[in-house]
PDB file of C-alpha atoms in Angstrom:
ATOM      1  CA  MET K   1      25.078 198.266   5.917  1.00  0.00           C
ATOM      2  CA  GLU K   2      21.443 197.811   6.155  1.00  0.00           C
ATOM      3  CA  LYS K   3      22.220 194.650   4.849  1.00  0.00           C
ATOM      4  CA  ILE K   4      24.580 192.900   8.006  1.00  0.00           C
ATOM      5  CA  THR K   5      20.994 192.679  10.163  1.00  0.00           C
ATOM      6  CA  GLU K   6      19.244 190.465   7.742  1.00  0.00           C
ATOM      7  CA  ILE K   7      22.875 189.054   7.146  1.00  0.00           C
ATOM      8  CA  LEU K   8      22.706 187.725  10.403  1.00  0.00           C
ATOM      9  CA  GLU K   9      18.983 186.709  10.764  1.00  0.00           C
ATOM     10  CA  GLN K  10      19.746 184.351   7.880  1.00  0.00           C
ATOM     11  CA  LEU K  11      22.818 182.832   9.669  1.00  0.00           C
ATOM     12  CA  GLY K  12      20.925 181.207  12.326  1.00  0.00           C
ATOM     13  CA  LEU K  13      24.471 181.933  14.401  1.00  0.00           C
ATOM     14  CA  GLU K  14      22.379 180.721  17.564  1.00  0.00           C
ATOM     15  CA  THR K  15      22.047 176.869  16.203  1.00  0.00           C
ATOM     16  CA  ASN K  16      23.626 174.070  18.102  1.00  0.00           C
ATOM     17  CA  LEU K  17      23.209 170.803  19.201  1.00  0.00           C
ATOM     18  CA  SER K  18      21.323 170.766  22.419  1.00  0.00           C
ATOM     19  CA  LEU K  19      21.394 168.328  24.661  1.00  0.00           C
ATOM     20  CA  ASP K  20      17.497 167.552  24.353  1.00  0.00           C
ATOM     21  CA  GLU K  21      17.872 167.581  20.444  1.00  0.00           C
ATOM     22  CA  ILE K  22      21.182 164.537  21.275  1.00  0.00           C
ATOM     23  CA  PRO K  23      18.912 160.568  21.686  1.00  0.00           C
ATOM     24  CA  ASN K  24      20.087 158.610  24.232  1.00  0.00           C
ATOM     25  CA  ILE K  25      20.357 155.459  21.821  1.00  0.00           C
ATOM     26  CA  ASP K  26      23.553 154.972  19.915  1.00  0.00           C
ATOM     27  CA  LEU K  27      23.153 155.764  16.267  1.00  0.00           C
ATOM     28  CA  TYR K  28      24.842 154.563  12.761  1.00  0.00           C
ATOM     29  CA  MET K  29      26.546 157.154  10.903  1.00  0.00           C
ATOM     30  CA  ASP K  30      23.933 157.399   8.295  1.00  0.00           C
ATOM     31  CA  GLN K  31      21.437 158.500  11.423  1.00  0.00           C
ATOM     32  CA  VAL K  32      24.340 160.972  12.524  1.00  0.00           C
ATOM     33  CA  ILE K  33      24.953 162.651   9.541  1.00  0.00           C
ATOM     34  CA  GLN K  34      20.614 163.049   8.977  1.00  0.00           C
ATOM     35  CA  LEU K  35      20.507 164.838  12.451  1.00  0.00           C
ATOM     36  CA  PHE K  36      23.354 167.180  11.807  1.00  0.00           C
ATOM     37  CA  GLU K  37      22.149 168.110   8.218  1.00  0.00           C
ATOM     38  CA  ASN K  38      19.020 168.941   9.327  1.00  0.00           C
ATOM     39  CA  LYS K  39      19.999 170.914  12.427  1.00  0.00           C
ATOM     40  CA  PHE K  40      22.334 172.902  10.997  1.00  0.00           C
ATOM     41  CA  VAL K  41      21.003 173.585   7.582  1.00  0.00           C
ATOM     42  CA  ASP K  42      20.373 176.671   7.884  1.00  0.00           C
ATOM     43  CA  SER K  43      24.021 177.563   9.047  1.00  0.00           C
ATOM     44  CA  LYS K  44      25.255 176.617   5.025  1.00  0.00           C
ATOM     45  CA  ARG K  45      26.784 179.356   3.422  1.00  0.00           C
ATOM     46  CA  ASN K  46      25.234 177.320   0.076  1.00  0.00           C
ATOM     47  CA  ASP K  47      23.427 174.527  -0.880  1.00  0.00           C
ATOM     48  CA  GLU K  48      25.986 171.762  -1.875  1.00  0.00           C
ATOM     49  CA  GLU K  49      28.054 173.029   1.445  1.00  0.00           C
ATOM     50  CA  LYS K  50      27.943 169.631   3.582  1.00  0.00           C
ATOM     51  CA  ILE K  51      27.797 169.466   7.360  1.00  0.00           C
ATOM     52  CA  LEU K  52      28.817 166.025   8.211  1.00  0.00           C
ATOM     53  CA  THR K  53      30.015 163.615   5.578  1.00  0.00           C
ATOM     54  CA  LYS K  54      30.571 159.706   6.178  1.00  0.00           C
ATOM     55  CA  THR K  55      34.405 160.658   5.421  1.00  0.00           C
ATOM     56  CA  MET K  56      34.589 163.687   7.549  1.00  0.00           C
ATOM     57  CA  ILE K  57      33.536 160.994  10.486  1.00  0.00           C
ATOM     58  CA  ASN K  58      36.047 158.934   9.210  1.00  0.00           C
ATOM     59  CA  ASN K  59      38.673 161.204   8.817  1.00  0.00           C
ATOM     60  CA  TYR K  60      37.656 162.488  12.441  1.00  0.00           C
ATOM     61  CA  ALA K  61      38.279 158.797  13.399  1.00  0.00           C
ATOM     62  CA  LYS K  62      41.600 158.413  12.340  1.00  0.00           C
ATOM     63  CA  GLY K  63      42.823 161.475  13.240  1.00  0.00           C
ATOM     64  CA  LYS K  64      41.148 160.293  17.173  1.00  0.00           C
ATOM     65  CA  LEU K  65      39.640 163.057  17.031  1.00  0.00           C
ATOM     66  CA  ILE K  66      36.492 160.906  18.939  1.00  0.00           C
ATOM     67  CA  PHE K  67      37.110 157.758  20.702  1.00  0.00           C
ATOM     68  CA  PRO K  68      36.846 154.613  18.843  1.00  0.00           C
ATOM     69  CA  ILE K  69      32.984 153.632  18.107  1.00  0.00           C
ATOM     70  CA  LYS K  70      31.505 150.334  19.155  1.00  0.00           C
ATOM     71  CA  ASN K  71      29.336 147.709  17.205  1.00  0.00           C
ATOM     72  CA  LYS K  72      29.251 150.868  14.073  1.00  0.00           C
ATOM     73  CA  LYS K  73      27.463 152.838  16.174  1.00  0.00           C
ATOM     74  CA  TYR K  74      28.141 157.117  17.852  1.00  0.00           C
ATOM     75  CA  SER K  75      26.688 157.188  21.230  1.00  0.00           C
ATOM     76  CA  LYS K  76      25.688 160.306  23.089  1.00  0.00           C
ATOM     77  CA  GLU K  77      29.664 161.529  23.409  1.00  0.00           C
ATOM     78  CA  HIS K  78      30.570 161.025  19.984  1.00  0.00           C
ATOM     79  CA  LEU K  79      27.541 163.035  19.083  1.00  0.00           C
ATOM     80  CA  ILE K  80      28.811 166.174  21.413  1.00  0.00           C
ATOM     81  CA  LEU K  81      32.300 165.904  20.714  1.00  0.00           C
ATOM     82  CA  MET K  82      31.433 166.047  16.804  1.00  0.00           C
ATOM     83  CA  SER K  83      28.810 168.832  17.397  1.00  0.00           C
ATOM     84  CA  LEU K  84      32.216 170.839  19.272  1.00  0.00           C
ATOM     85  CA  ILE K  85      34.427 169.613  16.233  1.00  0.00           C
ATOM     86  CA  TYR K  86      31.882 171.229  13.786  1.00  0.00           C
ATOM     87  CA  GLN K  87      32.387 175.049  15.484  1.00  0.00           C
ATOM     88  CA  LEU K  88      35.984 174.175  15.808  1.00  0.00           C
ATOM     89  CA  LYS K  89      36.819 173.451  12.355  1.00  0.00           C
ATOM     90  CA  GLY K  90      35.831 176.836  11.279  1.00  0.00           C
ATOM     91  CA  ALA K  91      39.349 177.992  12.696  1.00  0.00           C
ATOM     92  CA  LEU K  92      41.017 175.314  13.757  1.00  0.00           C
ATOM     93  CA  SER K  93      43.438 172.944  11.979  1.00  0.00           C
ATOM     94  CA  ILE K  94      42.482 169.272  12.847  1.00  0.00           C
ATOM     95  CA  ASN K  95      45.518 168.627  14.441  1.00  0.00           C
ATOM     96  CA  ASP K  96      44.669 171.460  16.883  1.00  0.00           C
ATOM     97  CA  ILE K  97      41.172 170.074  16.981  1.00  0.00           C
ATOM     98  CA  GLN K  98      43.050 166.176  18.137  1.00  0.00           C
ATOM     99  CA  VAL K  99      45.118 168.016  20.496  1.00  0.00           C
ATOM    100  CA  THR K 100      42.129 170.320  22.390  1.00  0.00           C
ATOM    101  CA  LEU K 101      39.751 167.231  22.373  1.00  0.00           C
ATOM    102  CA  ASP K 102      42.161 164.866  23.535  1.00  0.00           C
ATOM    103  CA  GLY K 103      41.767 165.320  27.132  1.00  0.00           C
ATOM    104  CA  LEU K 104      38.097 164.958  26.827  1.00  0.00           C
ATOM    105  CA  ASN K 105      38.557 161.998  24.657  1.00  0.00           C
ATOM    106  CA  LYS K 106      40.675 160.105  27.457  1.00  0.00           C
ATOM    107  CA  ARG K 107      37.730 161.673  30.183  1.00  0.00           C
ATOM    108  CA  ILE K 108      34.980 160.629  28.294  1.00  0.00           C
ATOM    109  CA  ILE K 109      36.585 157.062  27.815  1.00  0.00           C
ATOM    110  CA  LYS K 110      37.832 157.129  31.635  1.00  0.00           C
ATOM    111  CA  GLU K 111      34.739 158.533  32.280  1.00  0.00           C
ATOM    112  CA  ASP K 112      35.834 161.091  34.477  1.00  0.00           C
ATOM    113  CA  ILE K 113      33.441 164.204  33.192  1.00  0.00           C
ATOM    114  CA  GLU K 114      30.157 164.856  33.444  1.00  0.00           C
ATOM    115  CA  ILE K 115      30.263 165.541  29.818  1.00  0.00           C
ATOM    116  CA  ASP K 116      26.370 166.763  29.728  1.00  0.00           C
ATOM    117  CA  SER K 117      27.308 169.582  32.530  1.00  0.00           C
ATOM    118  CA  PHE K 118      30.352 170.316  30.391  1.00  0.00           C
ATOM    119  CA  TYR K 119      28.733 170.769  26.906  1.00  0.00           C
ATOM    120  CA  ASN K 120      25.936 172.414  28.735  1.00  0.00           C
ATOM    121  CA  SER K 121      28.231 175.302  29.403  1.00  0.00           C
ATOM    122  CA  TYR K 122      29.783 175.275  26.031  1.00  0.00           C
ATOM    123  CA  LEU K 123      26.008 176.295  24.826  1.00  0.00           C
ATOM    124  CA  ALA K 124      25.693 178.554  27.633  1.00  0.00           C
ATOM    125  CA  LEU K 125      29.161 180.791  26.508  1.00  0.00           C
ATOM    126  CA  SER K 126      27.564 179.768  22.478  1.00  0.00           C
ATOM    127  CA  GLN K 127      24.936 182.359  23.540  1.00  0.00           C
ATOM    128  CA  LYS K 128      26.476 184.533  25.463  1.00  0.00           C
ATOM    129  CA  ASN K 129      28.952 184.652  22.650  1.00  0.00           C
ATOM    130  CA  VAL K 130      25.813 185.504  19.969  1.00  0.00           C
ATOM    131  CA  ALA K 131      24.564 188.219  21.973  1.00  0.00           C
ATOM    132  CA  ASP K 132      27.962 189.761  22.302  1.00  0.00           C
ATOM    133  CA  PHE K 133      29.042 189.353  18.719  1.00  0.00           C
ATOM    134  CA  ASN K 134      25.356 190.849  17.600  1.00  0.00           C
ATOM    135  CA  ASN K 135      26.273 194.285  20.135  1.00  0.00           C
ATOM    136  CA  ASP K 136      29.985 193.779  18.466  1.00  0.00           C
ATOM    137  CA  ILE K 137      28.772 193.673  14.752  1.00  0.00           C
ATOM    138  CA  ASN K 138      26.936 197.113  15.504  1.00  0.00           C
ATOM    139  CA  GLU K 139      29.736 198.672  16.570  1.00  0.00           C
ATOM    140  CA  ARG K 140      31.640 197.898  13.654  1.00  0.00           C
ATOM    141  CA  VAL K 141      29.212 199.153  11.093  1.00  0.00           C
ATOM    142  CA  LYS K 142      29.178 202.167  12.903  1.00  0.00           C
ATOM    143  CA  ASP K 143      33.121 202.165  12.874  1.00  0.00           C
ATOM    144  CA  VAL K 144      33.281 201.556   8.974  1.00  0.00           C
ATOM    145  CA  ASN K 145      30.397 204.149   8.231  1.00  0.00           C
ATOM    146  CA  GLU K 146      32.721 206.220  10.082  1.00  0.00           C
ATOM    147  CA  GLU K 147      35.321 205.655   8.223  1.00  0.00           C
ATOM    148  CA  VAL K 148      33.924 205.625   4.775  1.00  0.00           C
ATOM    149  CA  ALA K 149      32.226 209.409   5.500  1.00  0.00           C
ATOM    150  CA  LYS K 150      35.846 210.380   5.739  1.00  0.00           C
ATOM    151  CA  MET K 151      36.093 209.182   2.405  1.00  0.00           C
ATOM    152  CA  GLU K 152      34.915 211.406  -0.884  1.00  0.00           C
ATOM    153  CA  ASP K 153      34.450 208.526  -3.732  1.00  0.00           C
ATOM    154  CA  ARG K 154      31.148 207.620  -5.580  1.00  0.00           C
ATOM    155  CA  ASN K 155      32.376 203.552  -5.218  1.00  0.00           C
ATOM    156  CA  SER K 156      31.337 204.357  -1.535  1.00  0.00           C
ATOM    157  CA  ALA K 157      28.758 201.518  -0.732  1.00  0.00           C
ATOM    158  CA  TYR K 158      31.670 198.651  -2.262  1.00  0.00           C
ATOM    159  CA  LEU K 159      34.499 200.160  -0.036  1.00  0.00           C
ATOM    160  CA  GLU K 160      32.245 199.952   2.888  1.00  0.00           C
ATOM    161  CA  GLN K 161      31.618 196.455   2.101  1.00  0.00           C
ATOM    162  CA  VAL K 162      35.340 195.495   1.314  1.00  0.00           C
ATOM    163  CA  LEU K 163      36.203 197.664   4.630  1.00  0.00           C
ATOM    164  CA  MET K 164      33.393 195.308   6.621  1.00  0.00           C
ATOM    165  CA  ILE K 165      35.146 192.333   5.738  1.00  0.00           C
ATOM    166  CA  SER K 166      38.345 193.504   6.484  1.00  0.00           C
ATOM    167  CA  SER K 167      37.787 194.428   9.446  1.00  0.00           C
ATOM    168  CA  LEU K 168      35.737 191.253  10.282  1.00  0.00           C
ATOM    169  CA  VAL K 169      38.157 189.029   9.414  1.00  0.00           C
ATOM    170  CA  HIS K 170      40.871 191.261  10.795  1.00  0.00           C
ATOM    171  CA  MET K 171      38.825 190.489  14.651  1.00  0.00           C
ATOM    172  CA  SER K 172      38.225 187.172  13.295  1.00  0.00           C
ATOM    173  CA  ASN K 173      42.229 186.446  13.063  1.00  0.00           C
ATOM    174  CA  LEU K 174      42.936 187.931  16.452  1.00  0.00           C
ATOM    175  CA  TYR K 175      40.572 185.205  18.123  1.00  0.00           C
ATOM    176  CA  ARG K 176      41.767 182.850  16.115  1.00  0.00           C
ATOM    177  CA  LYS K 177      45.036 183.470  17.026  1.00  0.00           C
ATOM    178  CA  VAL K 178      44.713 183.885  21.033  1.00  0.00           C
ATOM    179  CA  ALA K 179      42.685 179.854  20.187  1.00  0.00           C
ATOM    180  CA  GLU K 180      46.093 178.763  19.076  1.00  0.00           C
ATOM    181  CA  LYS K 181      48.504 180.046  21.387  1.00  0.00           C
ATOM    182  CA  LEU K 182      46.027 178.802  23.789  1.00  0.00           C
ATOM    183  CA  VAL K 183      46.154 175.045  22.064  1.00  0.00           C
ATOM    184  CA  ASP K 184      49.835 175.649  22.168  1.00  0.00           C
ATOM    185  CA  GLU K 185      50.338 175.298  25.617  1.00  0.00           C
ATOM    186  CA  ILE K 186      48.252 172.171  25.762  1.00  0.00           C
ATOM    187  CA  VAL K 187      51.896 170.443  26.736  1.00  0.00           C
ATOM    188  CA  VAL K 188      51.448 166.830  26.484  1.00  0.00           C
ATOM    189  CA  ASP K 189      54.178 164.630  27.775  1.00  0.00           C
ATOM    190  CA  LYS K 190      55.696 161.069  27.458  1.00  0.00           C
ATOM    191  CA  GLU K 191      53.033 159.183  29.823  1.00  0.00           C
ATOM    192  CA  GLY K 192      50.393 160.939  28.008  1.00  0.00           C
ATOM    193  CA  LYS K 193      49.697 163.342  30.872  1.00  0.00           C
ATOM    194  CA  ARG K 194      48.716 167.467  30.098  1.00  0.00           C
ATOM    195  CA  HIS K 195      49.863 170.308  31.957  1.00  0.00           C
ATOM    196  CA  ARG K 196      49.447 173.714  31.436  1.00  0.00           C
TER     197      ARG K 196
END
């Protein structure tokens, strides 16, 4: 499992769009796509993977994941929402993301939220999550090595990899299930007010 350290370095886990990188001027769709592609290039699994496309952005707008744009331009607030969507779509359905972000969208429209402050809190938690993850992954490697040592198998390197993949996917599923339950707790009544 020596490869884990190498893999972690390649993933760019700490990559996020910071507020300083978001222009204070509205951007056209092509500029938004270029900004995201440049920022998250290291996060891509392979060269064919697209970070953000015109179709994705149009689907976010149609699905009401982002509030309506003006004059074919995207504001700083739109970019913050798209950055959140980029992270959320790895674990949640588009419908769950819409439910999750609906209140933010409404508060942005009403100018009832300090979105920069909210986003900075998200970025701070993301940094802490990466640190916690790096510690946790080392524990998982130890646990997997201990389990493989109990087996008498000539193909232990392969079995070690399968156990590690299975363990990581299981942890991912556990976190996703909790996130989905939290989404389910966001209830919208007939007037569109949120309750917990």
